[in-house]
């Protein structure tokens, strides 16, 4: 899969099952990465997670089925996000902490109350 959006890195193919992939626990000392999950019929979902599998797990907690997902990419630089819609609507979301930061309203996902 090649990224068609400048500044985004290509991630491995989407996993058929979230259970088949290791998602580090909150006790493990791991880095966080911002991901952009491109979905059909929407701008997409911004999520910061420990891994691609963790990002997909947070997506599933917030939105259910992963059937809508087109691609998952690591964001190298926030300047490559949609400056007219995504960036102005980040609100008070903390895109450096684990969780969903776009669209608004899903900030509770990944804040320690779940996953």
mmCIF file of C-alpha atoms in Angstrom:
data_model
loop_
_atom_site.group_PDB
_atom_site.id
_atom_site.type_symbol
_atom_site.label_atom_id
_atom_site.label_comp_id
_atom_site.label_asym_id
_atom_site.label_seq_id
_atom_site.Cartn_x
_atom_site.Cartn_y
_atom_site.Cartn_z
ATOM 1 C CA UNK A 1 0.000 0.000 0.000
ATOM 2 C CA UNK A 2 1.530 3.344 -0.967
ATOM 3 C CA UNK A 3 0.616 6.531 0.801
ATOM 4 C CA UNK A 4 -1.021 9.079 -1.465
ATOM 5 C CA UNK A 5 -0.830 11.773 1.215
ATOM 6 C CA UNK A 6 2.540 13.557 1.484
ATOM 7 C CA UNK A 7 4.122 13.320 4.925
ATOM 8 C CA UNK A 8 2.409 10.107 5.961
ATOM 9 C CA UNK A 9 4.312 6.864 6.299
ATOM 10 C CA UNK A 10 2.850 3.614 5.082
ATOM 11 C CA UNK A 11 2.011 1.081 7.808
ATOM 12 C CA UNK A 12 1.678 -2.652 7.424
ATOM 13 C CA UNK A 13 -1.529 -4.075 5.995
ATOM 14 C CA UNK A 14 -4.587 -3.950 8.238
ATOM 15 C CA UNK A 15 -4.848 -6.929 10.533
ATOM 16 C CA UNK A 16 -7.681 -9.366 9.950
ATOM 17 C CA UNK A 17 -8.175 -9.722 13.677
ATOM 18 C CA UNK A 18 -7.165 -7.400 16.488
ATOM 19 C CA UNK A 19 -6.682 -10.431 18.747
ATOM 20 C CA UNK A 20 -3.934 -11.754 16.480
ATOM 21 C CA UNK A 21 -1.690 -8.759 17.168
ATOM 22 C CA UNK A 22 0.108 -7.825 20.373
ATOM 23 C CA UNK A 23 -1.146 -4.600 21.932
ATOM 24 C CA UNK A 24 1.275 -3.434 24.621
ATOM 25 C CA UNK A 25 -0.279 -2.971 28.046
ATOM 26 C CA UNK A 26 -0.335 0.362 29.823
ATOM 27 C CA UNK A 27 2.365 -0.977 32.177
ATOM 28 C CA UNK A 28 4.870 -1.464 29.347
ATOM 29 C CA UNK A 29 7.145 1.503 28.647
ATOM 30 C CA UNK A 30 6.466 2.160 24.969
ATOM 31 C CA UNK A 31 6.409 5.164 22.704
ATOM 32 C CA UNK A 32 3.205 6.700 21.414
ATOM 33 C CA UNK A 33 2.635 7.430 17.732
ATOM 34 C CA UNK A 34 -0.013 9.591 16.059
ATOM 35 C CA UNK A 35 -1.952 7.688 13.398
ATOM 36 C CA UNK A 36 -4.415 8.809 10.755
ATOM 37 C CA UNK A 37 -7.066 6.195 10.035
ATOM 38 C CA UNK A 38 -8.593 6.859 6.646
ATOM 39 C CA UNK A 39 -12.184 5.638 6.434
ATOM 40 C CA UNK A 40 -14.738 5.646 3.660
ATOM 41 C CA UNK A 41 -17.197 8.537 3.647
ATOM 42 C CA UNK A 42 -15.344 10.677 6.229
ATOM 43 C CA UNK A 43 -12.223 12.818 6.633
ATOM 44 C CA UNK A 44 -10.768 10.153 8.886
ATOM 45 C CA UNK A 45 -9.889 9.547 12.510
ATOM 46 C CA UNK A 46 -6.859 10.858 14.387
ATOM 47 C CA UNK A 47 -5.591 8.599 17.140
ATOM 48 C CA UNK A 48 -2.422 8.385 19.195
ATOM 49 C CA UNK A 49 -1.545 4.845 20.180
ATOM 50 C CA UNK A 50 1.238 2.463 21.180
ATOM 51 C CA UNK A 51 1.072 0.578 17.880
ATOM 52 C CA UNK A 52 -1.062 0.164 14.777
ATOM 53 C CA UNK A 53 -2.932 -2.657 16.526
ATOM 54 C CA UNK A 54 -3.560 -0.396 19.523
ATOM 55 C CA UNK A 55 -4.861 2.352 17.195
ATOM 56 C CA UNK A 56 -7.228 -0.150 15.573
ATOM 57 C CA UNK A 57 -8.405 -1.301 18.999
ATOM 58 C CA UNK A 58 -9.193 2.289 20.036
ATOM 59 C CA UNK A 59 -11.011 2.811 16.729
ATOM 60 C CA UNK A 60 -13.106 -0.307 17.357
ATOM 61 C CA UNK A 61 -13.976 0.869 20.893
ATOM 62 C CA UNK A 62 -15.185 4.221 19.561
ATOM 63 C CA UNK A 63 -16.778 3.315 16.233
ATOM 64 C CA UNK A 64 -17.335 -0.440 16.172
ATOM 65 C CA UNK A 65 -16.604 -2.273 12.954
ATOM 66 C CA UNK A 66 -13.272 -1.762 11.218
ATOM 67 C CA UNK A 67 -14.872 -2.573 7.842
ATOM 68 C CA UNK A 68 -14.898 1.155 6.990
ATOM 69 C CA UNK A 69 -11.105 1.464 7.276
ATOM 70 C CA UNK A 70 -9.214 2.147 4.062
ATOM 71 C CA UNK A 71 -5.726 2.658 5.517
ATOM 72 C CA UNK A 72 -3.768 3.355 8.702
ATOM 73 C CA UNK A 73 -0.729 5.614 8.494
ATOM 74 C CA UNK A 74 1.717 7.114 10.981
ATOM 75 C CA UNK A 75 1.676 10.904 10.909
ATOM 76 C CA UNK A 76 5.191 12.298 10.503
ATOM 77 C CA UNK A 77 4.168 15.933 10.818
ATOM 78 C CA UNK A 78 0.846 17.473 11.870
ATOM 79 C CA UNK A 79 1.188 20.089 9.119
ATOM 80 C CA UNK A 80 0.085 17.403 6.642
ATOM 81 C CA UNK A 81 -3.350 17.132 8.251
ATOM 82 C CA UNK A 82 -6.276 18.978 6.662
ATOM 83 C CA UNK A 83 -5.660 22.560 7.776
ATOM 84 C CA UNK A 84 -9.240 23.670 7.010
ATOM 85 C CA UNK A 85 -11.168 20.954 8.855
ATOM 86 C CA UNK A 86 -9.018 18.721 11.039
ATOM 87 C CA UNK A 87 -6.606 21.165 12.674
ATOM 88 C CA UNK A 88 -9.221 23.820 13.622
ATOM 89 C CA UNK A 89 -11.401 21.095 15.154
ATOM 90 C CA UNK A 90 -8.794 19.527 17.411
ATOM 91 C CA UNK A 91 -10.193 21.671 20.196
ATOM 92 C CA UNK A 92 -8.556 20.876 23.514
ATOM 93 C CA UNK A 93 -7.695 17.340 22.461
ATOM 94 C CA UNK A 94 -4.249 16.120 23.493
ATOM 95 C CA UNK A 95 -2.836 14.458 20.398
ATOM 96 C CA UNK A 96 0.327 13.542 22.304
ATOM 97 C CA UNK A 97 -1.518 11.260 24.752
ATOM 98 C CA UNK A 98 -3.081 7.877 23.983
ATOM 99 C CA UNK A 99 -6.563 8.235 22.556
ATOM 100 C CA UNK A 100 -8.719 9.595 19.767
ATOM 101 C CA UNK A 101 -8.239 13.300 19.087
ATOM 102 C CA UNK A 102 -10.259 13.674 15.872
ATOM 103 C CA UNK A 103 -13.187 13.839 15.481
ATOM 104 C CA UNK A 104 -14.145 15.565 18.716
ATOM 105 C CA UNK A 105 -16.323 13.692 21.180
ATOM 106 C CA UNK A 106 -14.197 10.541 21.482
ATOM 107 C CA UNK A 107 -11.584 11.919 23.891
ATOM 108 C CA UNK A 108 -12.647 9.485 26.629
ATOM 109 C CA UNK A 109 -11.488 6.523 24.510
ATOM 110 C CA UNK A 110 -7.982 5.520 25.605
ATOM 111 C CA UNK A 111 -7.798 7.748 28.671
ATOM 112 C CA UNK A 112 -7.290 4.823 31.033
ATOM 113 C CA UNK A 113 -10.951 3.917 31.517
ATOM 114 C CA UNK A 114 -10.728 1.268 28.802
ATOM 115 C CA UNK A 115 -8.316 -0.814 26.721
#
